[in-house]
PDB file of C-alpha atoms in Angstrom:
ATOM      1  CA  MET A   1     -22.167 108.835-110.065  1.00  0.00           C
ATOM      2  CA  LYS A   2     -21.260 105.770-112.170  1.00  0.00           C
ATOM      3  CA  SER A   3     -18.128 105.135-110.281  1.00  0.00           C
ATOM      4  CA  ASP A   4     -20.118 105.136-106.980  1.00  0.00           C
ATOM      5  CA  LEU A   5     -22.583 102.571-108.175  1.00  0.00           C
ATOM      6  CA  THR A   6     -19.880 100.449-109.420  1.00  0.00           C
ATOM      7  CA  SER A   7     -18.087 100.647-106.136  1.00  0.00           C
ATOM      8  CA  LYS A   8     -21.444  99.706-104.201  1.00  0.00           C
ATOM      9  CA  THR A   9     -22.180  96.880-106.680  1.00  0.00           C
ATOM     10  CA  LEU A  10     -18.740  95.268-106.171  1.00  0.00           C
ATOM     11  CA  GLY A  11     -18.971  95.764-102.321  1.00  0.00           C
ATOM     12  CA  PHE A  12     -22.406  93.961-102.608  1.00  0.00           C
ATOM     13  CA  LEU A  13     -20.921  91.092-104.464  1.00  0.00           C
ATOM     14  CA  ARG A  14     -18.120  90.706-102.306  1.00  0.00           C
ATOM     15  CA  GLU A  15     -20.221  90.670 -99.208  1.00  0.00           C
ATOM     16  CA  THR A  16     -22.813  88.179-100.886  1.00  0.00           C
ATOM     17  CA  TYR A  17     -19.852  85.836-101.944  1.00  0.00           C
ATOM     18  CA  PHE A  18     -18.014  86.130 -98.315  1.00  0.00           C
ATOM     19  CA  LYS A  19     -21.572  85.019 -96.814  1.00  0.00           C
ATOM     20  CA  SER A  20     -21.641  82.029 -99.146  1.00  0.00           C
ATOM     21  CA  VAL A  21     -18.211  80.873 -97.952  1.00  0.00           C
ATOM     22  CA  PRO A  22     -18.384  78.201 -95.099  1.00  0.00           C
ATOM     23  CA  PRO A  23     -17.799  79.600 -91.558  1.00  0.00           C
ATOM     24  CA  GLN A  24     -14.584  77.854 -91.041  1.00  0.00           C
ATOM     25  CA  ILE A  25     -13.068  79.310 -94.154  1.00  0.00           C
ATOM     26  CA  ARG A  26     -14.518  82.651 -93.342  1.00  0.00           C
ATOM     27  CA  SER A  27     -12.640  82.607 -89.984  1.00  0.00           C
ATOM     28  CA  PHE A  28      -9.360  81.435 -91.662  1.00  0.00           C
ATOM     29  CA  LEU A  29      -9.702  84.370 -94.118  1.00  0.00           C
ATOM     30  CA  ARG A  30     -10.418  86.852 -91.177  1.00  0.00           C
ATOM     31  CA  GLY A  31      -7.260  85.508 -89.399  1.00  0.00           C
ATOM     32  CA  LYS A  32      -5.119  85.990 -92.512  1.00  0.00           C
ATOM     33  CA  ARG A  33      -6.341  89.461 -92.968  1.00  0.00           C
ATOM     34  CA  ARG A  34      -5.560  90.386 -89.251  1.00  0.00           C
ATOM     35  CA  ASP A  35      -2.085  88.955 -89.661  1.00  0.00           C
ATOM     36  CA  VAL A  36      -1.486  91.181 -92.484  1.00  0.00           C
ATOM     37  CA  VAL A  37      -2.833  94.410 -90.820  1.00  0.00           C
ATOM     38  CA  PHE A  38      -0.984  93.636 -87.631  1.00  0.00           C
ATOM     39  CA  GLN A  39       2.377  93.114 -89.628  1.00  0.00           C
ATOM     40  CA  LEU A  40       1.871  96.306 -91.533  1.00  0.00           C
ATOM     41  CA  ALA A  41       1.071  98.232 -88.340  1.00  0.00           C
ATOM     42  CA  MET A  42       4.034  96.841 -86.532  1.00  0.00           C
ATOM     43  CA  GLU A  43       6.147  98.176 -89.354  1.00  0.00           C
ATOM     44  CA  GLN A  44       4.874 101.487 -88.717  1.00  0.00           C
ATOM     45  CA  PHE A  45       5.269 101.244 -84.996  1.00  0.00           C
ATOM     46  CA  LEU A  46       8.862 100.073 -85.062  1.00  0.00           C
ATOM     47  CA  LYS A  47       9.833 103.071 -87.254  1.00  0.00           C
ATOM     48  CA  ASP A  48       8.476 105.631 -84.740  1.00  0.00           C
ATOM     49  CA  PRO A  49       6.702 104.412 -81.453  1.00  0.00           C
ATOM     50  CA  GLY A  50       6.339 107.967 -80.243  1.00  0.00           C
ATOM     51  CA  ALA A  51       3.991 108.768 -82.912  1.00  0.00           C
ATOM     52  CA  CYS A  52       1.656 106.240 -81.797  1.00  0.00           C
ATOM     53  CA  ALA A  53       1.373 107.913 -78.297  1.00  0.00           C
ATOM     54  CA  TYR A  54      -2.061 109.394 -78.506  1.00  0.00           C
ATOM     55  CA  PRO A  55      -5.493 107.840 -78.623  1.00  0.00           C
ATOM     56  CA  GLY A  56      -7.279 107.366 -82.043  1.00  0.00           C
ATOM     57  CA  ASN A  57      -3.794 106.909 -83.674  1.00  0.00           C
ATOM     58  CA  PRO A  58      -4.643 104.709 -86.846  1.00  0.00           C
ATOM     59  CA  VAL A  59      -1.535 102.474 -86.182  1.00  0.00           C
ATOM     60  CA  LEU A  60      -2.795 101.511 -82.773  1.00  0.00           C
ATOM     61  CA  ILE A  61      -6.277 100.856 -84.089  1.00  0.00           C
ATOM     62  CA  ASP A  62      -4.894  98.620 -86.534  1.00  0.00           C
ATOM     63  CA  LEU A  63      -2.634  96.852 -84.047  1.00  0.00           C
ATOM     64  CA  ILE A  64      -5.634  96.092 -81.848  1.00  0.00           C
ATOM     65  CA  TYR A  65      -7.595  94.707 -84.590  1.00  0.00           C
ATOM     66  CA  GLY A  66      -4.684  92.744 -86.071  1.00  0.00           C
ATOM     67  CA  TRP A  67      -3.994  91.297 -82.650  1.00  0.00           C
ATOM     68  CA  GLY A  68      -7.468  89.734 -82.755  1.00  0.00           C
ATOM     69  CA  ASN A  69      -8.419  89.707 -79.214  1.00  0.00           C
ATOM     70  CA  GLU A  70     -10.488  92.908 -78.920  1.00  0.00           C
ATOM     71  CA  ALA A  71     -12.605  91.786 -75.976  1.00  0.00           C
ATOM     72  CA  TRP A  72      -9.766  91.519 -73.688  1.00  0.00           C
ATOM     73  CA  SER A  73      -7.017  93.734 -75.161  1.00  0.00           C
ATOM     74  CA  ALA A  74      -6.170  97.100 -73.991  1.00  0.00           C
ATOM     75  CA  ARG A  75      -7.805  99.699 -75.681  1.00  0.00           C
ATOM     76  CA  ASP A  76      -6.019 102.619 -77.704  1.00  0.00           C
ATOM     77  CA  GLU A  77      -6.360 105.271 -74.818  1.00  0.00           C
ATOM     78  CA  TYR A  78      -4.764 102.807 -72.382  1.00  0.00           C
ATOM     79  CA  LEU A  79      -2.079 101.637 -74.864  1.00  0.00           C
ATOM     80  CA  ALA A  80      -1.283 105.237 -75.783  1.00  0.00           C
ATOM     81  CA  GLY A  81      -0.764 106.150 -72.071  1.00  0.00           C
ATOM     82  CA  CYS A  82       1.558 103.147 -71.629  1.00  0.00           C
ATOM     83  CA  ILE A  83       3.482 103.875 -74.741  1.00  0.00           C
ATOM     84  CA  SER A  84       3.721 107.590 -73.581  1.00  0.00           C
ATOM     85  CA  HIS A  85       5.064 106.722 -70.019  1.00  0.00           C
ATOM     86  CA  ALA A  86       7.310 103.925 -71.300  1.00  0.00           C
ATOM     87  CA  LEU A  87       8.903 106.470 -73.593  1.00  0.00           C
ATOM     88  CA  THR A  88       9.824 108.878 -70.768  1.00  0.00           C
ATOM     89  CA  SER A  89      10.622 106.060 -68.190  1.00  0.00           C
ATOM     90  CA  HIS A  90      14.133 105.714 -66.981  1.00  0.00           C
ATOM     91  CA  GLY A  91      14.194 102.385 -65.421  1.00  0.00           C
ATOM     92  CA  ALA A  92      12.866  98.862 -65.518  1.00  0.00           C
ATOM     93  CA  ILE A  93       9.198  98.257 -66.540  1.00  0.00           C
ATOM     94  CA  LEU A  94       7.057  95.872 -64.852  1.00  0.00           C
ATOM     95  CA  GLU A  95       3.772  94.400 -66.730  1.00  0.00           C
ATOM     96  CA  CYS A  96       1.235  92.521 -64.833  1.00  0.00           C
ATOM     97  CA  GLY A  97      -0.555  90.331 -67.520  1.00  0.00           C
ATOM     98  CA  SER A  98       0.684  89.736 -71.102  1.00  0.00           C
ATOM     99  CA  GLY A  99      -0.822  90.564 -74.481  1.00  0.00           C
ATOM    100  CA  LEU A 100      -0.383  93.296 -77.207  1.00  0.00           C
ATOM    101  CA  SER A 101       0.854  95.892 -74.772  1.00  0.00           C
ATOM    102  CA  THR A 102       3.876  93.387 -74.066  1.00  0.00           C
ATOM    103  CA  ILE A 103       5.017  93.587 -77.712  1.00  0.00           C
ATOM    104  CA  LEU A 104       4.754  97.420 -77.961  1.00  0.00           C
ATOM    105  CA  LEU A 105       6.526  97.950 -74.452  1.00  0.00           C
ATOM    106  CA  GLY A 106       9.137  95.453 -75.426  1.00  0.00           C
ATOM    107  CA  VAL A 107      10.010  97.525 -78.421  1.00  0.00           C
ATOM    108  CA  ILE A 108      10.351 100.649 -76.386  1.00  0.00           C
ATOM    109  CA  ALA A 109      12.272  98.925 -73.686  1.00  0.00           C
ATOM    110  CA  LYS A 110      14.796  97.467 -76.124  1.00  0.00           C
ATOM    111  CA  ARG A 111      15.230 100.707 -77.860  1.00  0.00           C
ATOM    112  CA  GLN A 112      16.009 102.509 -74.366  1.00  0.00           C
ATOM    113  CA  GLY A 113      17.997  99.687 -72.929  1.00  0.00           C
ATOM    114  CA  GLN A 114      15.574  99.073 -70.234  1.00  0.00           C
ATOM    115  CA  CYS A 115      14.519  95.681 -68.576  1.00  0.00           C
ATOM    116  CA  HIS A 116      10.922  94.688 -69.343  1.00  0.00           C
ATOM    117  CA  TRP A 117       9.639  91.994 -66.854  1.00  0.00           C
ATOM    118  CA  VAL A 118       6.079  90.479 -67.634  1.00  0.00           C
ATOM    119  CA  LEU A 119       4.079  88.362 -65.215  1.00  0.00           C
ATOM    120  CA  GLU A 120       1.502  85.706 -66.866  1.00  0.00           C
ATOM    121  CA  HIS A 121      -0.191  82.764 -65.292  1.00  0.00           C
ATOM    122  CA  LYS A 122      -1.497  81.128 -68.503  1.00  0.00           C
ATOM    123  CA  ALA A 123       0.969  79.167 -70.121  1.00  0.00           C
ATOM    124  CA  ALA A 124      -0.796  78.920 -73.603  1.00  0.00           C
ATOM    125  CA  TRP A 125      -1.149  82.679 -73.750  1.00  0.00           C
ATOM    126  CA  SER A 126       2.270  83.183 -72.735  1.00  0.00           C
ATOM    127  CA  ASN A 127       3.450  81.051 -75.404  1.00  0.00           C
ATOM    128  CA  LYS A 128       1.757  82.997 -78.043  1.00  0.00           C
ATOM    129  CA  VAL A 129       3.126  86.438 -76.740  1.00  0.00           C
ATOM    130  CA  GLN A 130       6.648  84.794 -76.473  1.00  0.00           C
ATOM    131  CA  SER A 131       6.382  83.977 -80.127  1.00  0.00           C
ATOM    132  CA  TYR A 132       5.769  87.512 -81.076  1.00  0.00           C
ATOM    133  CA  LEU A 133       8.702  88.624 -78.911  1.00  0.00           C
ATOM    134  CA  HIS A 134      10.911  86.135 -80.832  1.00  0.00           C
ATOM    135  CA  GLN A 135       9.645  87.246 -84.140  1.00  0.00           C
ATOM    136  CA  TYR A 136      10.605  90.924 -83.401  1.00  0.00           C
ATOM    137  CA  GLU A 137      13.801  89.844 -81.537  1.00  0.00           C
ATOM    138  CA  LEU A 138      12.753  91.633 -78.342  1.00  0.00           C
ATOM    139  CA  ASP A 139      14.302  90.779 -74.903  1.00  0.00           C
ATOM    140  CA  SER A 140      11.324  91.110 -72.613  1.00  0.00           C
ATOM    141  CA  ALA A 141      11.386  88.466 -69.765  1.00  0.00           C
ATOM    142  CA  ILE A 142       7.967  86.644 -69.364  1.00  0.00           C
ATOM    143  CA  VAL A 143       7.642  84.817 -66.081  1.00  0.00           C
ATOM    144  CA  THR A 144       4.902  82.175 -66.442  1.00  0.00           C
ATOM    145  CA  ASN A 145       3.632  80.598 -63.095  1.00  0.00           C
ATOM    146  CA  PRO A 146       0.141  79.651 -61.803  1.00  0.00           C
ATOM    147  CA  LEU A 147      -1.362  82.359 -59.445  1.00  0.00           C
ATOM    148  CA  LYS A 148      -0.133  82.061 -55.883  1.00  0.00           C
ATOM    149  CA  ASP A 149      -2.389  82.098 -52.921  1.00  0.00           C
ATOM    150  CA  TYR A 150      -1.078  84.765 -50.481  1.00  0.00           C
ATOM    151  CA  GLY A 151      -3.971  84.352 -48.098  1.00  0.00           C
ATOM    152  CA  ASP A 152      -6.162  87.246 -48.477  1.00  0.00           C
ATOM    153  CA  PHE A 153      -5.633  87.475 -52.042  1.00  0.00           C
ATOM    154  CA  CYS A 154      -4.122  85.570 -55.146  1.00  0.00           C
ATOM    155  CA  TRP A 155      -1.484  87.001 -57.260  1.00  0.00           C
ATOM    156  CA  TYR A 156       1.497  86.187 -59.587  1.00  0.00           C
ATOM    157  CA  ASP A 157       4.151  84.104 -58.214  1.00  0.00           C
ATOM    158  CA  VAL A 158       7.228  86.343 -58.560  1.00  0.00           C
ATOM    159  CA  PRO A 159      10.898  85.212 -58.604  1.00  0.00           C
ATOM    160  CA  LEU A 160      11.830  88.377 -56.512  1.00  0.00           C
ATOM    161  CA  ASP A 161      15.502  87.148 -56.371  1.00  0.00           C
ATOM    162  CA  LYS A 162      15.972  87.479 -60.043  1.00  0.00           C
ATOM    163  CA  MET A 163      14.016  90.586 -60.718  1.00  0.00           C
ATOM    164  CA  PRO A 164      15.393  94.321 -60.648  1.00  0.00           C
ATOM    165  CA  ASP A 165      15.708  95.984 -57.399  1.00  0.00           C
ATOM    166  CA  SER A 166      13.363  98.849 -58.432  1.00  0.00           C
ATOM    167  CA  PHE A 167      10.800  99.587 -61.213  1.00  0.00           C
ATOM    168  CA  SER A 168       9.907 102.838 -62.766  1.00  0.00           C
ATOM    169  CA  LEU A 169       6.780 101.913 -64.678  1.00  0.00           C
ATOM    170  CA  VAL A 170       4.147  99.362 -63.818  1.00  0.00           C
ATOM    171  CA  VAL A 171       1.384  98.424 -66.418  1.00  0.00           C
ATOM    172  CA  CYS A 172      -1.199  96.457 -64.566  1.00  0.00           C
ATOM    173  CA  ASP A 173      -3.818  94.712 -66.615  1.00  0.00           C
ATOM    174  CA  GLY A 174      -3.941  91.211 -64.860  1.00  0.00           C
ATOM    175  CA  PRO A 175      -4.677  89.050 -63.297  1.00  0.00           C
ATOM    176  CA  PRO A 176      -8.331  88.571 -64.248  1.00  0.00           C
ATOM    177  CA  ARG A 177     -11.216  90.237 -62.202  1.00  0.00           C
ATOM    178  CA  ARG A 178     -12.636  86.932 -60.894  1.00  0.00           C
ATOM    179  CA  THR A 179      -9.178  86.247 -59.114  1.00  0.00           C
ATOM    180  CA  LYS A 180      -9.382  86.505 -55.277  1.00  0.00           C
ATOM    181  CA  GLY A 181      -8.547  90.003 -54.676  1.00  0.00           C
ATOM    182  CA  GLY A 182      -8.154  90.956 -58.381  1.00  0.00           C
ATOM    183  CA  ARG A 183      -5.138  92.964 -59.123  1.00  0.00           C
ATOM    184  CA  TYR A 184      -4.657  94.117 -55.546  1.00  0.00           C
ATOM    185  CA  GLY A 185      -1.616  91.928 -54.939  1.00  0.00           C
ATOM    186  CA  LEU A 186       0.613  94.250 -56.787  1.00  0.00           C
ATOM    187  CA  ILE A 187       1.339  96.680 -53.699  1.00  0.00           C
ATOM    188  CA  PRO A 188       1.758  94.155 -50.809  1.00  0.00           C
ATOM    189  CA  VAL A 189       4.084  91.996 -53.114  1.00  0.00           C
ATOM    190  CA  MET A 190       5.950  94.492 -55.051  1.00  0.00           C
ATOM    191  CA  LYS A 191       5.786  97.697 -52.878  1.00  0.00           C
ATOM    192  CA  GLN A 192       9.569  97.574 -51.890  1.00  0.00           C
ATOM    193  CA  ARG A 193      10.307  97.379 -55.618  1.00  0.00           C
ATOM    194  CA  LEU A 194       8.411 100.508 -56.565  1.00  0.00           C
ATOM    195  CA  LYS A 195      10.970 103.378 -56.426  1.00  0.00           C
ATOM    196  CA  SER A 196       9.960 107.032 -55.804  1.00  0.00           C
ATOM    197  CA  GLY A 197       8.374 108.425 -59.017  1.00  0.00           C
ATOM    198  CA  CYS A 198       7.154 104.999 -60.235  1.00  0.00           C
ATOM    199  CA  VAL A 199       4.184 105.272 -62.336  1.00  0.00           C
ATOM    200  CA  ILE A 200       1.317 102.658 -62.068  1.00  0.00           C
ATOM    201  CA  LEU A 201      -1.127 102.225 -64.853  1.00  0.00           C
ATOM    202  CA  LEU A 202      -4.076 100.234 -63.875  1.00  0.00           C
ATOM    203  CA  ASP A 203      -6.363  99.383 -66.490  1.00  0.00           C
ATOM    204  CA  ASP A 204     -10.283  99.197 -66.524  1.00  0.00           C
ATOM    205  CA  ALA A 205     -11.125 102.055 -64.289  1.00  0.00           C
ATOM    206  CA  GLY A 206     -14.777 101.694 -65.379  1.00  0.00           C
ATOM    207  CA  ARG A 207     -15.041  98.817 -63.174  1.00  0.00           C
ATOM    208  CA  LYS A 208     -16.132  98.848 -59.582  1.00  0.00           C
ATOM    209  CA  GLU A 209     -13.467  96.304 -58.474  1.00  0.00           C
ATOM    210  CA  GLU A 210     -10.635  98.368 -59.992  1.00  0.00           C
ATOM    211  CA  LEU A 211     -11.741 101.470 -58.177  1.00  0.00           C
ATOM    212  CA  GLU A 212     -11.915  99.740 -54.902  1.00  0.00           C
ATOM    213  CA  ILE A 213      -8.407  98.509 -55.491  1.00  0.00           C
ATOM    214  CA  ALA A 214      -7.136 102.018 -56.348  1.00  0.00           C
ATOM    215  CA  LYS A 215      -8.605 103.271 -53.149  1.00  0.00           C
ATOM    216  CA  ARG A 216      -6.848 100.486 -51.150  1.00  0.00           C
ATOM    217  CA  TRP A 217      -3.409 101.314 -52.841  1.00  0.00           C
ATOM    218  CA  GLU A 218      -4.047 105.112 -52.215  1.00  0.00           C
ATOM    219  CA  VAL A 219      -4.189 104.339 -48.424  1.00  0.00           C
ATOM    220  CA  GLU A 220      -1.120 102.054 -48.431  1.00  0.00           C
ATOM    221  CA  LEU A 221       1.015 104.079 -50.769  1.00  0.00           C
ATOM    222  CA  GLY A 222      -0.064 107.499 -49.266  1.00  0.00           C
ATOM    223  CA  VAL A 223      -0.732 109.017 -52.836  1.00  0.00           C
ATOM    224  CA  PRO A 224      -3.757 110.010 -54.609  1.00  0.00           C
ATOM    225  CA  PHE A 225      -5.057 108.298 -57.821  1.00  0.00           C
ATOM    226  CA  ASN A 226      -6.524 109.923 -60.884  1.00  0.00           C
ATOM    227  CA  ILE A 227      -8.520 108.581 -63.719  1.00  0.00           C
ATOM    228  CA  GLN A 228      -7.545 109.144 -67.261  1.00  0.00           C
ATOM    229  CA  GLY A 229      -9.352 108.383 -70.649  1.00  0.00           C
ATOM    230  CA  THR A 230     -12.948 108.552 -71.492  1.00  0.00           C
ATOM    231  CA  TYR A 231     -14.111 105.716 -73.777  1.00  0.00           C
ATOM    232  CA  LYS A 232     -12.315 103.089 -71.472  1.00  0.00           C
ATOM    233  CA  PRO A 233     -10.731 104.932 -68.521  1.00  0.00           C
ATOM    234  CA  TYR A 234      -7.693 103.738 -66.592  1.00  0.00           C
ATOM    235  CA  ILE A 235      -5.853 104.807 -63.237  1.00  0.00           C
ATOM    236  CA  ASN A 236      -2.790 106.587 -62.934  1.00  0.00           C
ATOM    237  CA  MET A 237      -0.693 106.724 -59.684  1.00  0.00           C
ATOM    238  CA  VAL A 238       2.628 108.035 -58.860  1.00  0.00           C
ATOM    239  CA  VAL A 239       4.647 106.467 -55.897  1.00  0.00           C
ATOM    240  CA  ALA A 240       5.935 109.105 -53.563  1.00  0.00           C
TER     241      ALA A 240
END
């Protein structure tokens, strides 16, 4: 009982002290804590990525927190799905939009000797992700270009002449929803590079826009889509 009271008292004192610290310093301290949490979680992930391939995994939760972009980062259900499919993939991986998933997929791709291509349109964000790729000595290739207007939609400006002839896994979490056409451009631009059996994982199935895009892809690819996950669902499609 005494131990519980002591713990609560110390917790109260820490919280009171923290609130007395200027906001700039508080933000700095939070950032440092996130860095430590991320580094420790990455150490665990590097040891055994397969152990993290399920929702609710504490390492994934720490990675999301440590990355520090919870409002936009993929959640653990989607990340777990990406990891699981990457581990069983037998070919090049394409990622639309960069972030925490880029680092995790980069680890798996290097281990398995796979190509990992990443499309990003924001230079500052690409630089941040690239710094982590360098830190962990990962070979993922980030293509950073402004979005291109294809007429009916805008999408990434891709160097097809430099990219693999086929991809076996596509992780699609970009471009942003406010982009003309949203994420639709994947199929009209990359369809010829998606080999039979290629798995497409489209995030944000809880949004009307993504469901409409999946329905269009369903018609254009001639294959059904299914929704996976519960808290923050995502779409899974397999190219025929």
